[in-house]
Coordinates of C-alpha atoms in Angstrom, one line a residue:
X1268 CA -0.3 0.2 -0.1
X1269 CA 1.2 3.4 -1.1
X1270 CA 1.5 6.3 1.6
X1271 CA -1.3 8.1 -0.4
X1272 CA -3.4 4.8 -0.2
X1273 CA -3.1 4.2 3.5
X1274 CA -3.2 8.0 4.4
X1275 CA -6.5 8.0 2.8
X1276 CA -7.8 4.5 4.0
X1277 CA -7.1 6.2 7.5
X1278 CA -9.0 9.6 6.7
X1279 CA -11.9 7.3 5.5
X1280 CA -12.0 6.1 9.2
X1281 CA -11.2 9.3 11.0
X1282 CA -13.4 10.4 14.0
X1283 CA -14.3 13.5 15.7
X1284 CA -12.4 14.6 19.2
X1285 CA -14.3 16.6 21.7
X1286 CA -13.5 17.7 25.1
X1287 CA -14.9 18.5 28.5
X1288 CA -14.0 19.4 32.0
X1289 CA -16.0 18.3 34.9
X1290 CA -16.0 20.8 37.8
X1291 CA -17.8 20.9 41.2
X1292 CA -18.1 23.2 43.7
X1293 CA -17.5 22.4 47.5
X1294 CA -20.4 20.3 47.9
X1295 CA -20.0 18.2 45.2
X1296 CA -22.5 20.1 43.1
X1297 CA -21.5 19.8 39.2
X1298 CA -21.1 22.6 37.0
X1299 CA -23.3 22.8 33.7
X1300 CA -23.9 25.2 30.9
X1301 CA -27.3 26.1 29.1
X1302 CA -26.4 26.8 26.1
X1303 CA -27.9 29.0 22.9
X1304 CA -27.8 25.9 20.5
X1305 CA -28.8 23.1 22.3
X1306 CA -31.9 21.9 24.2
X1307 CA -30.0 20.1 26.9
X1308 CA -27.1 21.2 29.5
X1309 CA -23.4 20.5 28.6
X1310 CA -20.1 20.3 30.8
X1311 CA -18.1 23.1 29.9
X1312 CA -16.0 22.3 26.7
X1313 CA -16.5 21.5 22.7
X1314 CA -14.6 20.3 19.7
X1315 CA -10.8 20.0 19.8
X1316 CA -9.3 22.0 17.0
X1317 CA -6.7 21.1 14.4
X1318 CA -3.0 20.4 16.2
X1319 CA -4.3 20.9 19.4
X1320 CA -4.5 18.2 22.0
X1321 CA -7.2 17.3 24.2
X1322 CA -6.3 19.3 27.3
X1323 CA -5.1 22.2 25.3
X1324 CA -8.9 22.4 24.1
X1325 CA -10.1 22.1 27.5
X1326 CA -8.1 24.9 28.7
X1327 CA -9.0 26.9 25.9
X1328 CA -12.8 26.0 25.9
X1329 CA -13.0 27.2 29.8
X1330 CA -11.2 30.8 28.9
X1331 CA -13.2 31.2 25.7
X1332 CA -16.8 30.3 27.6
X1333 CA -16.4 30.8 31.2
X1334 CA -13.6 33.5 30.9
X1335 CA -11.5 31.4 33.1
X1336 CA -7.8 30.6 32.5
X1337 CA -6.9 27.0 34.1
X1338 CA -4.5 24.3 33.5
X1339 CA -6.2 21.2 32.6
X1340 CA -4.1 18.0 33.5
X1341 CA -6.0 15.0 34.8
X1342 CA -8.1 12.9 32.7
X1343 CA -11.0 11.1 34.4
X1344 CA -12.8 9.5 31.0
X1345 CA -12.5 8.6 27.4
X1346 CA -15.6 7.7 25.8
X1347 CA -15.5 6.5 22.1
X1348 CA -18.8 7.7 21.1
X1349 CA -20.4 5.4 18.2
X1350 CA -22.5 6.9 15.0
X1351 CA -25.4 5.6 16.6
X1352 CA -24.8 6.9 20.0
X1353 CA -25.7 10.4 19.6
X1354 CA -28.6 12.0 17.6
X1355 CA -27.4 14.3 14.9
X1356 CA -29.1 15.2 11.5
X1357 CA -28.6 12.8 8.2
X1358 CA -26.8 15.4 6.4
X1359 CA -24.0 16.0 9.1
X1360 CA -22.5 12.7 8.4
X1361 CA -21.8 11.9 12.3
X1362 CA -18.4 9.5 12.0
X1363 CA -18.1 8.6 15.7
X1364 CA -16.6 10.9 18.5
X1365 CA -13.7 10.4 21.1
X1366 CA -14.5 12.8 23.9
X1367 CA -12.2 13.5 26.6
X1368 CA -13.4 14.6 30.0
X1369 CA -10.8 16.4 32.5
X1370 CA -10.9 17.1 36.4
X1371 CA -11.5 20.7 36.5
X1372 CA -10.9 20.4 40.3
X1373 CA -13.4 21.7 43.5
X1374 CA -14.2 25.7 42.8
X1375 CA -14.2 27.9 45.9
X1376 CA -16.8 30.6 46.2
X1377 CA -13.9 33.1 44.8
X1378 CA -13.4 31.1 41.9
X1379 CA -16.7 30.7 40.8
X1380 CA -17.2 34.3 41.5
X1381 CA -14.6 34.9 38.5
X1382 CA -17.0 33.5 35.8
X1383 CA -17.5 35.3 33.1
X1384 CA -20.1 33.4 30.1
X1385 CA -19.7 34.1 26.7
X1386 CA -22.4 36.1 25.5
X1387 CA -24.4 34.7 23.2
X1388 CA -23.3 31.2 23.6
X1389 CA -23.5 30.4 27.4
X1390 CA -26.4 31.7 28.5
X1391 CA -26.8 30.6 32.1
X1392 CA -24.2 28.2 34.6
X1393 CA -25.7 26.3 37.8
X1394 CA -24.4 23.8 39.8
X1395 CA -26.7 20.8 40.0
X1396 CA -26.9 17.6 42.4
X1397 CA -25.3 14.4 40.3
X1398 CA -28.4 12.2 40.3
X1399 CA -30.2 15.5 38.4
X1400 CA -27.8 15.3 35.6
X1401 CA -30.1 12.6 33.3
X1402 CA -32.7 15.3 33.5
X1403 CA -30.8 17.7 32.4
X1404 CA -28.8 16.7 29.6
X1405 CA -28.7 14.0 26.9
X1406 CA -28.7 10.6 28.3
X1407 CA -24.9 9.7 26.5
X1408 CA -23.6 13.0 28.1
X1409 CA -25.2 12.4 31.3
X1410 CA -23.7 8.7 31.7
X1411 CA -20.5 10.2 30.4
X1412 CA -20.5 12.9 33.1
X1413 CA -21.6 10.6 36.0
X1414 CA -19.0 7.9 34.7
X1415 CA -16.2 10.6 34.9
X1416 CA -17.4 11.6 38.5
X1417 CA -17.3 7.9 39.8
X1418 CA -13.6 8.0 38.2
X1419 CA -12.5 11.1 40.3
X1420 CA -14.1 9.5 43.4
X1421 CA -12.3 5.9 42.9
X1422 CA -9.1 8.1 42.1
X1423 CA -7.3 5.9 40.0
X1424 CA -7.0 7.5 36.8
X1425 CA -9.2 7.8 33.6
X1426 CA -11.6 5.2 32.9
X1427 CA -12.5 3.8 29.1
X1428 CA -15.8 4.5 28.1
X1429 CA -18.0 3.2 25.1
X1430 CA -21.5 5.4 24.5
X1431 CA -20.9 6.2 27.7
X1432 CA -20.5 2.9 29.5
X1433 CA -17.4 1.8 31.3
X1434 CA -15.7 -1.4 29.5
X1435 CA -14.4 -2.3 33.4
X1436 CA -17.5 -1.3 35.5
X1437 CA -16.2 -0.5 39.0
X1438 CA -18.2 -1.0 42.4
X1439 CA -19.4 2.2 41.9
X1440 CA -21.1 2.1 38.4
X1441 CA -22.2 -1.4 39.6
X1442 CA -24.5 0.4 42.0
X1443 CA -25.5 3.7 40.0
X1444 CA -23.6 5.6 42.5
X1445 CA -24.9 9.5 42.1
X1446 CA -28.2 8.5 40.7
X1447 CA -29.9 9.1 43.7
X1448 CA -30.2 12.4 45.2
X1449 CA -26.7 12.5 48.0
X1450 CA -27.8 12.9 52.0
X1451 CA -27.9 16.5 52.8
X1452 CA -26.8 16.9 56.2
X1453 CA -26.0 21.3 56.4
X1454 CA -26.0 21.1 60.3
X1455 CA -22.7 23.0 62.4
X1456 CA -19.9 19.9 63.8
X1457 CA -20.1 19.8 67.4
X1458 CA -17.3 17.7 69.6
X1459 CA -18.0 16.0 73.0
X1460 CA -21.4 14.6 74.3
X1461 CA -24.7 15.9 73.6
X1462 CA -26.0 18.4 76.0
X1463 CA -28.4 17.1 78.7
X1464 CA -32.4 17.5 77.6
X1465 CA -31.5 17.1 73.8
X1466 CA -32.8 13.8 72.9
X1467 CA -30.5 11.4 70.1
X1468 CA -32.3 10.1 67.0
X1469 CA -29.6 8.5 65.4
X1470 CA -26.3 7.1 65.9
X1471 CA -23.9 6.4 62.7
X1472 CA -20.5 5.0 63.1
X1473 CA -16.9 5.8 61.5
X1474 CA -15.7 1.9 61.5
X1475 CA -12.3 1.1 60.5
X1476 CA -10.8 -1.9 58.6
X1477 CA -6.9 -2.6 59.4
X1478 CA -6.2 -0.8 56.3
X1479 CA -7.3 3.1 57.6
X1480 CA -10.6 2.5 55.1
X1481 CA -14.1 2.7 56.8
X1482 CA -17.1 0.6 56.0
X1483 CA -19.8 2.5 54.0
X1484 CA -23.3 0.9 52.8
X1485 CA -24.8 1.3 49.2
X1486 CA -28.2 0.7 48.0
X1487 CA -27.6 -1.8 45.3
X1488 CA -30.1 0.0 43.3
X1489 CA -28.7 3.9 43.5
X1490 CA -25.7 3.7 45.0
X1491 CA -27.3 5.5 48.3
X1492 CA -24.9 5.9 50.6
X1493 CA -25.4 5.9 54.5
X1494 CA -22.5 4.7 57.7
X1495 CA -23.3 2.0 59.8
X1496 CA -25.8 2.8 62.6
X1497 CA -29.8 3.8 63.2
X1498 CA -32.3 4.9 65.4
X1499 CA -31.9 4.0 69.3
X1500 CA -34.4 1.4 70.8
X1501 CA -35.4 1.0 74.0
X1502 CA -33.6 -1.9 74.6
X1503 CA -30.2 0.3 74.5
X1504 CA -31.0 2.1 77.6
X1505 CA -29.8 5.3 76.1
X1506 CA -26.5 4.6 75.1
X1507 CA -25.5 5.7 71.5
X1508 CA -22.4 3.5 71.8
X1509 CA -25.1 0.0 72.6
X1510 CA -27.4 1.7 69.2
X1511 CA -24.2 1.5 67.1
X1512 CA -23.1 -1.9 68.5
X1513 CA -26.6 -3.4 67.8
X1514 CA -27.1 -1.7 64.1
X1515 CA -23.7 -2.7 63.2
X1516 CA -24.6 -6.1 63.6
X1517 CA -28.3 -6.1 62.3
X1518 CA -28.0 -4.2 59.0
X1519 CA -24.0 -4.8 58.0
X1520 CA -23.7 -8.1 59.8
X1521 CA -20.4 -6.8 61.5
X1522 CA -19.2 -6.8 65.1
X1523 CA -17.0 -3.8 66.1
X1524 CA -14.9 -2.5 69.3
X1525 CA -16.4 -0.5 72.2
X1526 CA -17.1 2.8 70.4
X1527 CA -15.6 6.0 71.3
X1528 CA -17.6 9.4 70.8
X1529 CA -16.7 11.7 68.1
X1530 CA -19.2 14.3 68.5
X1531 CA -23.0 15.2 67.4
X1532 CA -24.8 17.4 64.6
X1533 CA -28.0 19.4 65.8
X1534 CA -30.8 18.8 63.9
X1535 CA -33.5 21.3 65.0
X1536 CA -36.0 20.8 62.1
X1537 CA -36.5 17.0 62.7
X1538 CA -40.5 16.3 62.6
X1539 CA -40.4 15.2 66.3
X1540 CA -38.5 18.4 67.5
X1541 CA -34.9 19.3 68.0
X1542 CA -32.5 16.4 68.4
X1543 CA -29.1 15.5 67.8
X1544 CA -27.1 13.0 65.6
X1545 CA -24.3 11.6 67.2
X1546 CA -21.1 10.0 65.3
X1547 CA -19.1 7.6 67.0
X1548 CA -15.6 5.7 65.8
X1549 CA -14.6 2.2 66.6
X1550 CA -12.3 -0.9 64.7
X1551 CA -13.7 -3.5 62.9
X1552 CA -13.5 -6.8 64.9
X1553 CA -15.8 -9.5 62.9
X1554 CA -17.3 -9.3 59.6
X1555 CA -20.1 -12.1 58.7
X1556 CA -22.3 -13.0 55.6
X1557 CA -24.3 -10.0 54.4
X1558 CA -27.9 -10.3 55.4
X1559 CA -31.1 -8.1 54.8
X1560 CA -31.7 -5.7 57.8
X1561 CA -34.4 -7.0 59.6
X1562 CA -35.7 -3.2 60.1
X1563 CA -36.0 -2.5 56.4
X1564 CA -35.5 -5.6 54.7
X1565 CA -32.6 -4.1 52.4
X1566 CA -29.5 -6.1 51.6
X1567 CA -27.0 -3.4 51.7
X1568 CA -23.7 -3.2 49.3
X1569 CA -20.9 -3.1 52.0
X1570 CA -17.9 -1.2 50.8
X1571 CA -14.6 0.0 52.0
X1572 CA -13.7 3.8 51.5
X1573 CA -11.2 6.2 52.7
X1574 CA -13.3 9.1 55.0
X1575 CA -12.3 11.4 52.0
X1576 CA -14.3 9.3 50.0
X1577 CA -17.4 8.8 52.4
X1578 CA -17.8 12.3 52.4
X1579 CA -17.6 12.8 49.0
X1580 CA -21.1 10.1 48.8
X1581 CA -22.8 12.9 51.1
X1582 CA -23.7 16.5 50.7
X1583 CA -22.8 17.5 54.2
X1584 CA -21.8 21.3 53.4
X1585 CA -19.0 23.2 55.5
X1586 CA -19.0 21.1 58.9
X1587 CA -18.0 17.9 56.5
X1588 CA -14.3 18.9 57.0
X1589 CA -14.9 19.5 61.1
X1590 CA -16.2 16.1 60.9
X1591 CA -13.5 14.9 58.7
X1592 CA -10.4 16.2 61.5
X1593 CA -12.0 14.3 64.4
X1594 CA -12.6 11.3 62.2
X1595 CA -8.9 11.4 61.6
X1596 CA -7.7 12.1 65.1
X1597 CA -9.8 9.1 66.0
X1598 CA -8.1 6.9 63.4
X1599 CA -4.4 8.1 65.2
X1600 CA -6.0 7.0 68.6
X1601 CA -6.7 3.9 67.2
X1602 CA -3.4 3.8 65.8
X1603 CA -4.3 2.7 62.0
X1604 CA -2.9 3.8 58.9
X1605 CA -4.0 7.0 56.4
X1606 CA -5.6 5.1 54.2
X1607 CA -4.6 5.6 50.3
X1608 CA -7.6 6.5 47.9
X1609 CA -8.3 3.7 45.9
X1610 CA -11.5 2.2 44.2
X1611 CA -14.0 1.4 46.9
X1612 CA -14.2 -2.6 47.3
X1613 CA -16.5 -4.4 48.1
X1614 CA -16.4 -6.1 51.7
X1615 CA -17.2 -10.2 51.6
X1616 CA -15.5 -11.2 54.7
X1617 CA -12.5 -11.2 57.4
X1618 CA -10.2 -9.7 55.2
X1619 CA -10.8 -6.2 56.0
X1620 CA -9.2 -7.0 59.4
X1621 CA -5.8 -8.1 58.3

C-alpha cells in the first residue's frame, strides 16, 4: 500500500475529537452550562481544534466559555461515541467521536464568582446535584459525566467508555452511584457529648478496617450511601454506643470494638422536635455474611472507602471538613494508617481485619 493510499484509508476512518471539563463546587455539585444551540445542558468544553491536544482544547474552552484561565492536566474519562450513539441530522454524517473528560477540580466561592459566561453562547451556568444530570443532559452526556465523577471518587485515573458505558465497571458503576440525591446534612459539627435534655435520634459509626478505610453501606439499586448505625431503641437504654453496636450487627452483619464518641450534629428541623445525630468511631472485629437488615429488609452492598471518599458520597456542607478532622484524630488514636485513595471495594469477609 502506498503512503497516499494508506493516508486515504486512515482518513476514511477518522473520528471527531471533543473535550470537556468536570468542575464541582465545595458541596460536590457539578457545573453545567445552558447553551444557546442545544436544548440540553453541557459540561464546559467543545471540539478539539486542528493540531490541538484534548487538554489544550479543554483549557481553551474554559477561557472562551467561562472567561477562566486554568491548567487542565488530569483525565477522568475517554468515551468512544459510536455513529449511533449520538442523535445528529443525517446531513451531518456523524462519523463517531472520541470525547475526553478532564478534572477541573473543586472550585471555591472566589473561583465561581470569577466566571464570565460567553455572551451569545452560554446562556447560564448552574451547579447541580449529580442525580439531576439525567434530567438536564442528553442520555449519553449524563452517563459520561457520572462515570467521570465516579472515576474522580475512585481516584485511579481515567476510565475507558463506549457510548458512556465503562468497559470495566467499578463498584460505584455497578451500584449506579450518584443517581439518587445524596443525603443532605447541613448542620454544624460539635465535638463532645450531647447536652442534657436534647434527645438522640440517630447514631452512625465510622467503622475502621485495618488499612484505615471505613465501612460504608450502599443501596444496590442507586448507590445511595449511609454509614452503619441507626435509631436508638428501648433496649439500648439511652446509650449511643449500644445503639451503634446493635445496628452494625443488624444492618451490616459486623461486630465492632467499643465505640468512642466523636461528636454530634444538632438537627433543629426534625419532625419530632430538635434532636442530635451522634457520630462515633470503632474498629471492625468480625465480618459475617451479608444479610437483610431486619428493620427494612434491605440488603446493603458493604464497601470500604477512605474517609475522604465517604464525604464525597454525601452533601454535608461546610461541617464535613470539621467532622473529617475528628475522624482522623480518632483513626490516629486507634493507631491505624491513613488510607490511600483507591477504588471502593466490596466487603466479603474478614479480609478487612488483616
